[in-house]
Amino acid sequence: MISNIPRDWNRFWFSPRSTNSLVYPRMAICCVSAVWFASFIGSVSAWFGSEGLLSTDLSRQLLLFDQVSFWQHWSPLWLSDNNLLPLAWLVVGLLLSVLGAAGIGGRGVLLLLLLWVIAWSHRMVWLQGSVEPALSAALAYLIVEPGSKLWGRGGSLTRTKSTWQAGLALRLLQTHWWLLVAAGLMMQLANLIWWRGEGVWWLASADRSHLFSIAMLRGHPSLTNFLSHAVIVAEMLALWLVIIPSARPIGLLIGLIVAGIYGLVADQLLYGALLSAMLLSFVNRAERVTKTVGSQT
């Protein structure tokens, strides 16, 4: 039995998979990246201008106060307070996201997009949340295998092939999605308010929910308890069912509900969208279609 562990390990991580399986995850992740860049365009001067809340001088002082080495937050955006520099950076980031979504430029464009995301994250370090680390990791996984281009010579998806790099990229996305949801679940279970069924109430009371408000929940303790416990149950079911092949369709549906919970109930819209994008790595529709076409030809 122990002798089978290396074989099963290699089969899990390095089994060849269709490059078409990465098309939809890549498109969705790059779309999240585009929205992430676009969300800063309207507030560039307010945050990063010479009089902004995070001007370069003030940001450097904050780094010194936090005793953080400056090299840990390298970025060309530290060079100037001119509004044109961060604005141009965001526009180029949008363009790279579109090119990455279409599969144009392959690994080169995705690598440049990853560096673009990291550099911007380092400049707006105090505005970071859950999105930035997960987005950077997802883009890094896609560099292993970007997947097929969106358009081929005939205007359709380019011809697929099976590679171990595609299998590794999918496994990395799947494993990271699973760990992100599991980590969120563990954090909730470590907090007494979720055991008592008050989690949704506290999110609403802190004005951190797009879906629920205090006025909606006031006077309905049973509903509040049900919703709070339902969040925990949904996360548990998603983690369990998504790894069972026969139950995966149900797991994917519940996984989308979990992403919606993060986006609407917990006021983390982009993080919820990124979870949905990474969840697409569990969908094998592209590979099944390829096998069907191959058998017919």
PDB file of C-alpha atoms in Angstrom:
ATOM      1  CA  MET A   1       0.000   0.000   0.000  1.00  0.00           C
ATOM      2  CA  ILE A   2       2.810   2.408   0.874  1.00  0.00           C
ATOM      3  CA  SER A   3       4.478   1.613  -2.439  1.00  0.00           C
ATOM      4  CA  ASN A   4       1.409   2.977  -4.246  1.00  0.00           C
ATOM      5  CA  ILE A   5       1.738   6.430  -2.672  1.00  0.00           C
ATOM      6  CA  PRO A   6       4.365   7.789  -5.156  1.00  0.00           C
ATOM      7  CA  ARG A   7       2.342   6.424  -8.072  1.00  0.00           C
ATOM      8  CA  ASP A   8      -0.907   7.953  -6.820  1.00  0.00           C
ATOM      9  CA  TRP A   9       0.885  11.233  -6.067  1.00  0.00           C
ATOM     10  CA  ASN A  10       2.249  11.452  -9.610  1.00  0.00           C
ATOM     11  CA  ARG A  11      -1.100  10.469 -11.081  1.00  0.00           C
ATOM     12  CA  PHE A  12      -2.888  13.169  -9.075  1.00  0.00           C
ATOM     13  CA  TRP A  13      -0.539  16.007 -10.019  1.00  0.00           C
ATOM     14  CA  PHE A  14       0.877  15.052 -13.399  1.00  0.00           C
ATOM     15  CA  SER A  15      -1.808  13.122 -15.305  1.00  0.00           C
ATOM     16  CA  PRO A  16      -2.189  14.642 -18.793  1.00  0.00           C
ATOM     17  CA  ARG A  17      -5.289  16.787 -19.252  1.00  0.00           C
ATOM     18  CA  SER A  18      -6.760  18.644 -22.188  1.00  0.00           C
ATOM     19  CA  THR A  19      -5.486  22.182 -22.652  1.00  0.00           C
ATOM     20  CA  ASN A  20      -9.067  23.171 -23.486  1.00  0.00           C
ATOM     21  CA  SER A  21      -9.947  22.483 -19.846  1.00  0.00           C
ATOM     22  CA  LEU A  22      -8.057  25.646 -18.905  1.00  0.00           C
ATOM     23  CA  VAL A  23      -9.780  27.994 -21.329  1.00  0.00           C
ATOM     24  CA  TYR A  24     -12.769  28.921 -19.174  1.00  0.00           C
ATOM     25  CA  PRO A  25     -10.819  29.183 -15.881  1.00  0.00           C
ATOM     26  CA  ARG A  26      -8.251  31.383 -17.639  1.00  0.00           C
ATOM     27  CA  MET A  27     -10.930  33.611 -19.140  1.00  0.00           C
ATOM     28  CA  ALA A  28     -12.751  33.970 -15.828  1.00  0.00           C
ATOM     29  CA  ILE A  29      -9.595  34.652 -13.788  1.00  0.00           C
ATOM     30  CA  CYS A  30      -8.382  37.248 -16.285  1.00  0.00           C
ATOM     31  CA  CYS A  31     -11.827  38.884 -16.248  1.00  0.00           C
ATOM     32  CA  VAL A  32     -11.570  39.198 -12.466  1.00  0.00           C
ATOM     33  CA  SER A  33      -8.122  40.727 -12.976  1.00  0.00           C
ATOM     34  CA  ALA A  34      -9.582  43.243 -15.434  1.00  0.00           C
ATOM     35  CA  VAL A  35     -12.350  44.257 -13.033  1.00  0.00           C
ATOM     36  CA  TRP A  36      -9.797  44.507 -10.218  1.00  0.00           C
ATOM     37  CA  PHE A  37      -7.667  46.942 -12.214  1.00  0.00           C
ATOM     38  CA  ALA A  38     -10.716  48.906 -13.395  1.00  0.00           C
ATOM     39  CA  SER A  39     -11.987  49.331  -9.833  1.00  0.00           C
ATOM     40  CA  PHE A  40      -9.073  51.673  -9.026  1.00  0.00           C
ATOM     41  CA  ILE A  41      -9.269  53.940 -12.080  1.00  0.00           C
ATOM     42  CA  GLY A  42     -11.785  56.386 -10.628  1.00  0.00           C
ATOM     43  CA  SER A  43      -9.846  56.922  -7.388  1.00  0.00           C
ATOM     44  CA  VAL A  44      -6.232  57.171  -8.592  1.00  0.00           C
ATOM     45  CA  SER A  45      -5.725  60.813  -7.586  1.00  0.00           C
ATOM     46  CA  ALA A  46      -7.518  60.391  -4.258  1.00  0.00           C
ATOM     47  CA  TRP A  47      -5.257  57.545  -3.187  1.00  0.00           C
ATOM     48  CA  PHE A  48      -1.963  57.814  -5.062  1.00  0.00           C
ATOM     49  CA  GLY A  49      -1.570  61.443  -6.129  1.00  0.00           C
ATOM     50  CA  SER A  50       0.830  63.895  -4.484  1.00  0.00           C
ATOM     51  CA  GLU A  51      -1.979  64.947  -2.136  1.00  0.00           C
ATOM     52  CA  GLY A  52      -3.496  61.485  -1.945  1.00  0.00           C
ATOM     53  CA  LEU A  53      -4.073  59.397   1.142  1.00  0.00           C
ATOM     54  CA  LEU A  54      -1.280  57.021   0.078  1.00  0.00           C
ATOM     55  CA  SER A  55       1.212  59.363  -1.565  1.00  0.00           C
ATOM     56  CA  THR A  56       4.713  57.944  -1.974  1.00  0.00           C
ATOM     57  CA  ASP A  57       6.187  59.941   0.905  1.00  0.00           C
ATOM     58  CA  LEU A  58       3.451  58.986   3.346  1.00  0.00           C
ATOM     59  CA  SER A  59       3.510  55.347   2.201  1.00  0.00           C
ATOM     60  CA  ARG A  60       7.264  55.131   2.736  1.00  0.00           C
ATOM     61  CA  GLN A  61       6.833  56.491   6.240  1.00  0.00           C
ATOM     62  CA  LEU A  62       4.120  53.934   6.940  1.00  0.00           C
ATOM     63  CA  LEU A  63       6.435  51.149   5.785  1.00  0.00           C
ATOM     64  CA  LEU A  64       9.146  52.423   8.116  1.00  0.00           C
ATOM     65  CA  PHE A  65       6.646  52.649  10.956  1.00  0.00           C
ATOM     66  CA  ASP A  66       5.564  49.054  10.323  1.00  0.00           C
ATOM     67  CA  GLN A  67       9.248  48.050  10.191  1.00  0.00           C
ATOM     68  CA  VAL A  68       8.807  46.538   6.746  1.00  0.00           C
ATOM     69  CA  SER A  69      11.797  46.470   4.398  1.00  0.00           C
ATOM     70  CA  PHE A  70      11.151  48.551   1.314  1.00  0.00           C
ATOM     71  CA  TRP A  71      12.461  45.856  -1.047  1.00  0.00           C
ATOM     72  CA  GLN A  72       9.595  43.601   0.027  1.00  0.00           C
ATOM     73  CA  HIS A  73       7.196  45.973  -1.731  1.00  0.00           C
ATOM     74  CA  TRP A  74       9.154  46.652  -4.915  1.00  0.00           C
ATOM     75  CA  SER A  75       7.168  48.441  -7.610  1.00  0.00           C
ATOM     76  CA  PRO A  76       7.888  50.976 -10.382  1.00  0.00           C
ATOM     77  CA  LEU A  77       4.877  52.881  -9.050  1.00  0.00           C
ATOM     78  CA  TRP A  78       7.000  54.210  -6.173  1.00  0.00           C
ATOM     79  CA  LEU A  79       8.944  56.368  -8.640  1.00  0.00           C
ATOM     80  CA  SER A  80       6.450  59.218  -8.952  1.00  0.00           C
ATOM     81  CA  ASP A  81       3.272  60.761  -7.559  1.00  0.00           C
ATOM     82  CA  ASN A  82       2.178  61.829 -11.019  1.00  0.00           C
ATOM     83  CA  ASN A  83      -1.370  60.594 -11.597  1.00  0.00           C
ATOM     84  CA  LEU A  84      -0.502  59.512 -15.138  1.00  0.00           C
ATOM     85  CA  LEU A  85       1.817  56.731 -13.951  1.00  0.00           C
ATOM     86  CA  PRO A  86      -0.725  54.719 -11.901  1.00  0.00           C
ATOM     87  CA  LEU A  87      -3.467  55.485 -14.422  1.00  0.00           C
ATOM     88  CA  ALA A  88      -1.342  54.182 -17.291  1.00  0.00           C
ATOM     89  CA  TRP A  89      -0.434  51.159 -15.163  1.00  0.00           C
ATOM     90  CA  LEU A  90      -4.109  50.331 -14.666  1.00  0.00           C
ATOM     91  CA  VAL A  91      -4.939  50.733 -18.350  1.00  0.00           C
ATOM     92  CA  VAL A  92      -2.064  48.453 -19.363  1.00  0.00           C
ATOM     93  CA  GLY A  93      -3.210  45.978 -16.697  1.00  0.00           C
ATOM     94  CA  LEU A  94      -6.671  45.977 -18.276  1.00  0.00           C
ATOM     95  CA  LEU A  95      -5.170  45.348 -21.711  1.00  0.00           C
ATOM     96  CA  LEU A  96      -2.990  42.505 -20.430  1.00  0.00           C
ATOM     97  CA  SER A  97      -6.041  40.956 -18.747  1.00  0.00           C
ATOM     98  CA  VAL A  98      -7.972  41.001 -22.034  1.00  0.00           C
ATOM     99  CA  LEU A  99      -5.041  39.500 -23.938  1.00  0.00           C
ATOM    100  CA  GLY A 100      -4.610  36.852 -21.258  1.00  0.00           C
ATOM    101  CA  ALA A 101      -8.295  35.955 -21.350  1.00  0.00           C
ATOM    102  CA  ALA A 102      -8.106  35.430 -25.119  1.00  0.00           C
ATOM    103  CA  GLY A 103      -4.952  33.342 -24.794  1.00  0.00           C
ATOM    104  CA  ILE A 104      -2.936  35.791 -26.904  1.00  0.00           C
ATOM    105  CA  GLY A 105       0.738  35.821 -25.995  1.00  0.00           C
ATOM    106  CA  GLY A 106       0.560  32.632 -23.951  1.00  0.00           C
ATOM    107  CA  ARG A 107       2.847  32.389 -20.949  1.00  0.00           C
ATOM    108  CA  GLY A 108       4.603  35.654 -21.754  1.00  0.00           C
ATOM    109  CA  VAL A 109       1.484  37.778 -21.407  1.00  0.00           C
ATOM    110  CA  LEU A 110       0.354  35.927 -18.281  1.00  0.00           C
ATOM    111  CA  LEU A 111       3.789  36.363 -16.696  1.00  0.00           C
ATOM    112  CA  LEU A 112       3.705  40.076 -17.471  1.00  0.00           C
ATOM    113  CA  LEU A 113       0.161  40.278 -16.081  1.00  0.00           C
ATOM    114  CA  LEU A 114       1.275  38.543 -12.899  1.00  0.00           C
ATOM    115  CA  LEU A 115       4.126  41.031 -12.443  1.00  0.00           C
ATOM    116  CA  TRP A 116       1.684  43.868 -13.155  1.00  0.00           C
ATOM    117  CA  VAL A 117      -0.690  42.598 -10.458  1.00  0.00           C
ATOM    118  CA  ILE A 118       2.106  42.142  -7.912  1.00  0.00           C
ATOM    119  CA  ALA A 119       3.569  45.592  -8.577  1.00  0.00           C
ATOM    120  CA  TRP A 120       0.182  47.237  -8.126  1.00  0.00           C
ATOM    121  CA  SER A 121      -0.505  45.198  -4.987  1.00  0.00           C
ATOM    122  CA  HIS A 122       2.808  46.361  -3.519  1.00  0.00           C
ATOM    123  CA  ARG A 123       1.940  49.992  -4.176  1.00  0.00           C
ATOM    124  CA  MET A 124      -1.534  49.819  -2.632  1.00  0.00           C
ATOM    125  CA  VAL A 125      -0.463  47.438   0.132  1.00  0.00           C
ATOM    126  CA  TRP A 126      -2.766  48.960   2.788  1.00  0.00           C
ATOM    127  CA  LEU A 127      -5.790  48.465   0.538  1.00  0.00           C
ATOM    128  CA  GLN A 128      -5.131  44.771   0.025  1.00  0.00           C
ATOM    129  CA  GLY A 129      -7.647  42.143   0.999  1.00  0.00           C
ATOM    130  CA  SER A 130      -8.307  38.508   0.167  1.00  0.00           C
ATOM    131  CA  VAL A 131      -8.276  39.032  -3.595  1.00  0.00           C
ATOM    132  CA  GLU A 132      -4.668  39.999  -4.245  1.00  0.00           C
ATOM    133  CA  PRO A 133      -2.831  36.897  -2.920  1.00  0.00           C
ATOM    134  CA  ALA A 134      -5.348  34.497  -4.467  1.00  0.00           C
ATOM    135  CA  LEU A 135      -5.326  36.329  -7.822  1.00  0.00           C
ATOM    136  CA  SER A 136      -1.524  36.312  -7.949  1.00  0.00           C
ATOM    137  CA  ALA A 137      -1.431  32.584  -7.206  1.00  0.00           C
ATOM    138  CA  ALA A 138      -4.106  31.789  -9.816  1.00  0.00           C
ATOM    139  CA  LEU A 139      -2.197  33.686 -12.519  1.00  0.00           C
ATOM    140  CA  ALA A 140       1.008  31.900 -11.530  1.00  0.00           C
ATOM    141  CA  TYR A 141      -0.721  28.529 -11.974  1.00  0.00           C
ATOM    142  CA  LEU A 142      -1.895  29.529 -15.447  1.00  0.00           C
ATOM    143  CA  ILE A 143       1.688  30.257 -16.453  1.00  0.00           C
ATOM    144  CA  VAL A 144       2.392  26.531 -15.999  1.00  0.00           C
ATOM    145  CA  GLU A 145      -0.104  25.935 -18.816  1.00  0.00           C
ATOM    146  CA  PRO A 146      -2.212  28.810 -20.191  1.00  0.00           C
ATOM    147  CA  GLY A 147      -4.485  26.507 -22.181  1.00  0.00           C
ATOM    148  CA  SER A 148      -5.699  26.789 -25.751  1.00  0.00           C
ATOM    149  CA  LYS A 149      -6.160  30.102 -27.501  1.00  0.00           C
ATOM    150  CA  LEU A 150      -9.688  31.397 -27.687  1.00  0.00           C
ATOM    151  CA  TRP A 151      -9.615  31.745 -31.466  1.00  0.00           C
ATOM    152  CA  GLY A 152      -7.899  29.627 -34.061  1.00  0.00           C
ATOM    153  CA  ARG A 153      -7.552  30.082 -37.798  1.00  0.00           C
ATOM    154  CA  GLY A 154     -11.179  29.252 -38.398  1.00  0.00           C
ATOM    155  CA  GLY A 155     -12.430  31.595 -35.718  1.00  0.00           C
ATOM    156  CA  SER A 156     -13.046  28.785 -33.227  1.00  0.00           C
ATOM    157  CA  LEU A 157     -11.200  27.300 -30.265  1.00  0.00           C
ATOM    158  CA  THR A 158      -7.741  26.115 -31.297  1.00  0.00           C
ATOM    159  CA  ARG A 159      -6.967  22.429 -31.481  1.00  0.00           C
ATOM    160  CA  THR A 160      -6.566  20.814 -28.101  1.00  0.00           C
ATOM    161  CA  LYS A 161      -3.805  18.589 -26.821  1.00  0.00           C
ATOM    162  CA  SER A 162      -3.237  16.722 -23.585  1.00  0.00           C
ATOM    163  CA  THR A 163      -0.214  17.690 -21.500  1.00  0.00           C
ATOM    164  CA  TRP A 164       0.976  17.050 -17.972  1.00  0.00           C
ATOM    165  CA  GLN A 165       1.397  20.815 -17.558  1.00  0.00           C
ATOM    166  CA  ALA A 166      -2.356  21.254 -18.101  1.00  0.00           C
ATOM    167  CA  GLY A 167      -3.056  18.598 -15.487  1.00  0.00           C
ATOM    168  CA  LEU A 168      -0.691  20.257 -13.015  1.00  0.00           C
ATOM    169  CA  ALA A 169      -2.208  23.716 -13.585  1.00  0.00           C
ATOM    170  CA  LEU A 170      -5.718  22.373 -13.040  1.00  0.00           C
ATOM    171  CA  ARG A 171      -4.704  20.518  -9.881  1.00  0.00           C
ATOM    172  CA  LEU A 172      -3.042  23.661  -8.505  1.00  0.00           C
ATOM    173  CA  LEU A 173      -6.177  25.717  -9.137  1.00  0.00           C
ATOM    174  CA  GLN A 174      -8.422  23.031  -7.659  1.00  0.00           C
ATOM    175  CA  THR A 175      -6.275  22.524  -4.579  1.00  0.00           C
ATOM    176  CA  HIS A 176      -5.950  26.253  -3.933  1.00  0.00           C
ATOM    177  CA  TRP A 177      -9.711  26.754  -4.268  1.00  0.00           C
ATOM    178  CA  TRP A 178     -10.314  23.922  -1.818  1.00  0.00           C
ATOM    179  CA  LEU A 179      -7.816  25.312   0.683  1.00  0.00           C
ATOM    180  CA  LEU A 180      -9.247  28.845   0.427  1.00  0.00           C
ATOM    181  CA  VAL A 181     -12.760  27.638   1.216  1.00  0.00           C
ATOM    182  CA  ALA A 182     -11.467  25.308   3.947  1.00  0.00           C
ATOM    183  CA  ALA A 183      -9.468  28.151   5.529  1.00  0.00           C
ATOM    184  CA  GLY A 184     -12.548  30.387   5.516  1.00  0.00           C
ATOM    185  CA  LEU A 185     -14.576  27.611   7.110  1.00  0.00           C
ATOM    186  CA  MET A 186     -11.962  27.027   9.809  1.00  0.00           C
ATOM    187  CA  MET A 187     -11.862  30.741  10.631  1.00  0.00           C
ATOM    188  CA  GLN A 188     -15.631  30.750  11.040  1.00  0.00           C
ATOM    189  CA  LEU A 189     -15.638  27.638  13.198  1.00  0.00           C
ATOM    190  CA  ALA A 190     -12.982  29.235  15.404  1.00  0.00           C
ATOM    191  CA  ASN A 191     -15.405  32.068  16.150  1.00  0.00           C
ATOM    192  CA  LEU A 192     -18.186  31.524  18.665  1.00  0.00           C
ATOM    193  CA  ILE A 193     -20.684  33.724  16.822  1.00  0.00           C
ATOM    194  CA  TRP A 194     -21.013  31.171  14.022  1.00  0.00           C
ATOM    195  CA  TRP A 195     -21.609  28.335  16.496  1.00  0.00           C
ATOM    196  CA  ARG A 196     -24.359  30.415  18.108  1.00  0.00           C
ATOM    197  CA  GLY A 197     -25.891  31.242  14.720  1.00  0.00           C
ATOM    198  CA  GLU A 198     -25.125  34.970  14.904  1.00  0.00           C
ATOM    199  CA  GLY A 199     -22.600  35.256  12.063  1.00  0.00           C
ATOM    200  CA  VAL A 200     -24.943  36.719   9.463  1.00  0.00           C
ATOM    201  CA  TRP A 201     -26.334  39.148  12.053  1.00  0.00           C
ATOM    202  CA  TRP A 202     -22.891  40.558  12.813  1.00  0.00           C
ATOM    203  CA  LEU A 203     -22.055  40.896   9.126  1.00  0.00           C
ATOM    204  CA  ALA A 204     -25.284  42.814   8.585  1.00  0.00           C
ATOM    205  CA  SER A 205     -24.783  44.972  11.684  1.00  0.00           C
ATOM    206  CA  ALA A 206     -21.302  45.954  10.466  1.00  0.00           C
ATOM    207  CA  ASP A 207     -22.843  46.936   7.100  1.00  0.00           C
ATOM    208  CA  ARG A 208     -20.717  44.276   5.416  1.00  0.00           C
ATOM    209  CA  SER A 209     -23.505  42.462   3.598  1.00  0.00           C
ATOM    210  CA  HIS A 210     -25.081  43.309   0.255  1.00  0.00           C
ATOM    211  CA  LEU A 211     -27.868  40.811   0.799  1.00  0.00           C
ATOM    212  CA  PHE A 212     -29.035  41.276   4.394  1.00  0.00           C
ATOM    213  CA  SER A 213     -29.622  44.255   6.652  1.00  0.00           C
ATOM    214  CA  ILE A 214     -30.382  44.705  10.332  1.00  0.00           C
ATOM    215  CA  ALA A 215     -33.906  45.817   9.465  1.00  0.00           C
ATOM    216  CA  MET A 216     -34.455  42.556   7.578  1.00  0.00           C
ATOM    217  CA  LEU A 217     -33.130  40.322  10.372  1.00  0.00           C
ATOM    218  CA  ARG A 218     -34.386  42.200  13.426  1.00  0.00           C
ATOM    219  CA  GLY A 219     -37.076  40.245  15.225  1.00  0.00           C
ATOM    220  CA  HIS A 220     -36.293  37.027  13.332  1.00  0.00           C
ATOM    221  CA  PRO A 221     -33.750  35.110  15.453  1.00  0.00           C
ATOM    222  CA  SER A 222     -34.729  31.764  13.942  1.00  0.00           C
ATOM    223  CA  LEU A 223     -34.089  33.063  10.430  1.00  0.00           C
ATOM    224  CA  THR A 224     -30.756  34.537  11.497  1.00  0.00           C
ATOM    225  CA  ASN A 225     -29.691  31.258  13.103  1.00  0.00           C
ATOM    226  CA  PHE A 226     -30.792  29.272  10.064  1.00  0.00           C
ATOM    227  CA  LEU A 227     -28.900  31.508   7.622  1.00  0.00           C
ATOM    228  CA  SER A 228     -25.727  31.468   9.717  1.00  0.00           C
ATOM    229  CA  HIS A 229     -25.711  27.689  10.069  1.00  0.00           C
ATOM    230  CA  ALA A 230     -26.673  27.280   6.400  1.00  0.00           C
ATOM    231  CA  VAL A 231     -23.501  29.160   5.417  1.00  0.00           C
ATOM    232  CA  ILE A 232     -21.384  26.668   7.369  1.00  0.00           C
ATOM    233  CA  VAL A 233     -23.243  23.661   5.966  1.00  0.00           C
ATOM    234  CA  ALA A 234     -22.921  24.962   2.398  1.00  0.00           C
ATOM    235  CA  GLU A 235     -19.154  25.334   2.749  1.00  0.00           C
ATOM    236  CA  MET A 236     -18.816  21.840   4.211  1.00  0.00           C
ATOM    237  CA  LEU A 237     -20.907  20.302   1.449  1.00  0.00           C
ATOM    238  CA  ALA A 238     -19.001  22.124  -1.281  1.00  0.00           C
ATOM    239  CA  LEU A 239     -15.652  20.926   0.081  1.00  0.00           C
ATOM    240  CA  TRP A 240     -16.910  17.367   0.333  1.00  0.00           C
ATOM    241  CA  LEU A 241     -18.943  16.925  -2.851  1.00  0.00           C
ATOM    242  CA  VAL A 242     -16.582  18.674  -5.241  1.00  0.00           C
ATOM    243  CA  ILE A 243     -13.913  15.998  -4.721  1.00  0.00           C
ATOM    244  CA  ILE A 244     -16.341  13.116  -5.413  1.00  0.00           C
ATOM    245  CA  PRO A 245     -16.577  12.640  -9.210  1.00  0.00           C
ATOM    246  CA  SER A 246     -20.155  11.316  -9.189  1.00  0.00           C
ATOM    247  CA  ALA A 247     -21.358  14.167  -6.947  1.00  0.00           C
ATOM    248  CA  ARG A 248     -19.238  16.895  -8.505  1.00  0.00           C
ATOM    249  CA  PRO A 249     -22.100  18.626 -10.399  1.00  0.00           C
ATOM    250  CA  ILE A 250     -23.900  19.161  -7.090  1.00  0.00           C
ATOM    251  CA  GLY A 251     -20.623  20.225  -5.490  1.00  0.00           C
ATOM    252  CA  LEU A 252     -20.069  22.779  -8.259  1.00  0.00           C
ATOM    253  CA  LEU A 253     -23.540  24.213  -7.737  1.00  0.00           C
ATOM    254  CA  ILE A 254     -23.011  24.508  -3.989  1.00  0.00           C
ATOM    255  CA  GLY A 255     -19.535  25.925  -4.658  1.00  0.00           C
ATOM    256  CA  LEU A 256     -21.148  28.714  -6.683  1.00  0.00           C
ATOM    257  CA  ILE A 257     -23.506  29.340  -3.774  1.00  0.00           C
ATOM    258  CA  VAL A 258     -20.489  29.585  -1.458  1.00  0.00           C
ATOM    259  CA  ALA A 259     -18.881  32.104  -3.820  1.00  0.00           C
ATOM    260  CA  GLY A 260     -22.144  34.048  -3.777  1.00  0.00           C
ATOM    261  CA  ILE A 261     -22.089  33.994   0.022  1.00  0.00           C
ATOM    262  CA  TYR A 262     -18.635  35.563   0.027  1.00  0.00           C
ATOM    263  CA  GLY A 263     -19.668  38.111  -2.575  1.00  0.00           C
ATOM    264  CA  LEU A 264     -23.117  39.116  -1.317  1.00  0.00           C
ATOM    265  CA  VAL A 265     -23.380  38.084   2.315  1.00  0.00           C
ATOM    266  CA  ALA A 266     -19.796  38.928   3.327  1.00  0.00           C
ATOM    267  CA  ASP A 267     -19.371  41.961   1.016  1.00  0.00           C
ATOM    268  CA  GLN A 268     -16.386  40.527  -0.894  1.00  0.00           C
ATOM    269  CA  LEU A 269     -17.651  40.686  -4.458  1.00  0.00           C
ATOM    270  CA  LEU A 270     -14.319  40.307  -6.250  1.00  0.00           C
ATOM    271  CA  TYR A 271     -13.189  37.515  -3.953  1.00  0.00           C
ATOM    272  CA  GLY A 272     -16.440  35.675  -4.581  1.00  0.00           C
ATOM    273  CA  ALA A 273     -15.979  36.166  -8.328  1.00  0.00           C
ATOM    274  CA  LEU A 274     -12.423  34.822  -8.099  1.00  0.00           C
ATOM    275  CA  LEU A 275     -13.616  31.753  -6.187  1.00  0.00           C
ATOM    276  CA  SER A 276     -16.175  31.152  -8.948  1.00  0.00           C
ATOM    277  CA  ALA A 277     -13.457  31.521 -11.582  1.00  0.00           C
ATOM    278  CA  MET A 278     -11.139  29.053  -9.843  1.00  0.00           C
ATOM    279  CA  LEU A 279     -14.050  26.675  -9.323  1.00  0.00           C
ATOM    280  CA  LEU A 280     -14.257  26.284 -13.118  1.00  0.00           C
ATOM    281  CA  SER A 281     -11.085  24.218 -12.914  1.00  0.00           C
ATOM    282  CA  PHE A 282     -13.262  21.354 -11.630  1.00  0.00           C
ATOM    283  CA  VAL A 283     -15.373  21.415 -14.804  1.00  0.00           C
ATOM    284  CA  ASN A 284     -14.228  18.808 -17.325  1.00  0.00           C
ATOM    285  CA  ARG A 285     -16.709  19.727 -20.046  1.00  0.00           C
ATOM    286  CA  ALA A 286     -14.027  20.772 -22.528  1.00  0.00           C
ATOM    287  CA  GLU A 287     -12.197  17.472 -22.135  1.00  0.00           C
ATOM    288  CA  ARG A 288     -15.379  15.419 -22.501  1.00  0.00           C
ATOM    289  CA  VAL A 289     -16.307  17.295 -25.664  1.00  0.00           C
ATOM    290  CA  THR A 290     -12.829  16.653 -27.076  1.00  0.00           C
ATOM    291  CA  LYS A 291     -13.115  12.918 -26.377  1.00  0.00           C
ATOM    292  CA  THR A 292     -16.547  12.764 -27.986  1.00  0.00           C
ATOM    293  CA  VAL A 293     -15.351  14.537 -31.136  1.00  0.00           C
ATOM    294  CA  GLY A 294     -12.268  12.324 -31.254  1.00  0.00           C
ATOM    295  CA  SER A 295     -14.336   9.151 -31.066  1.00  0.00           C
ATOM    296  CA  GLN A 296     -16.633  10.351 -33.864  1.00  0.00           C
ATOM    297  CA  THR A 297     -13.752  11.127 -36.149  1.00  0.00           C
TER     298      THR A 297
END
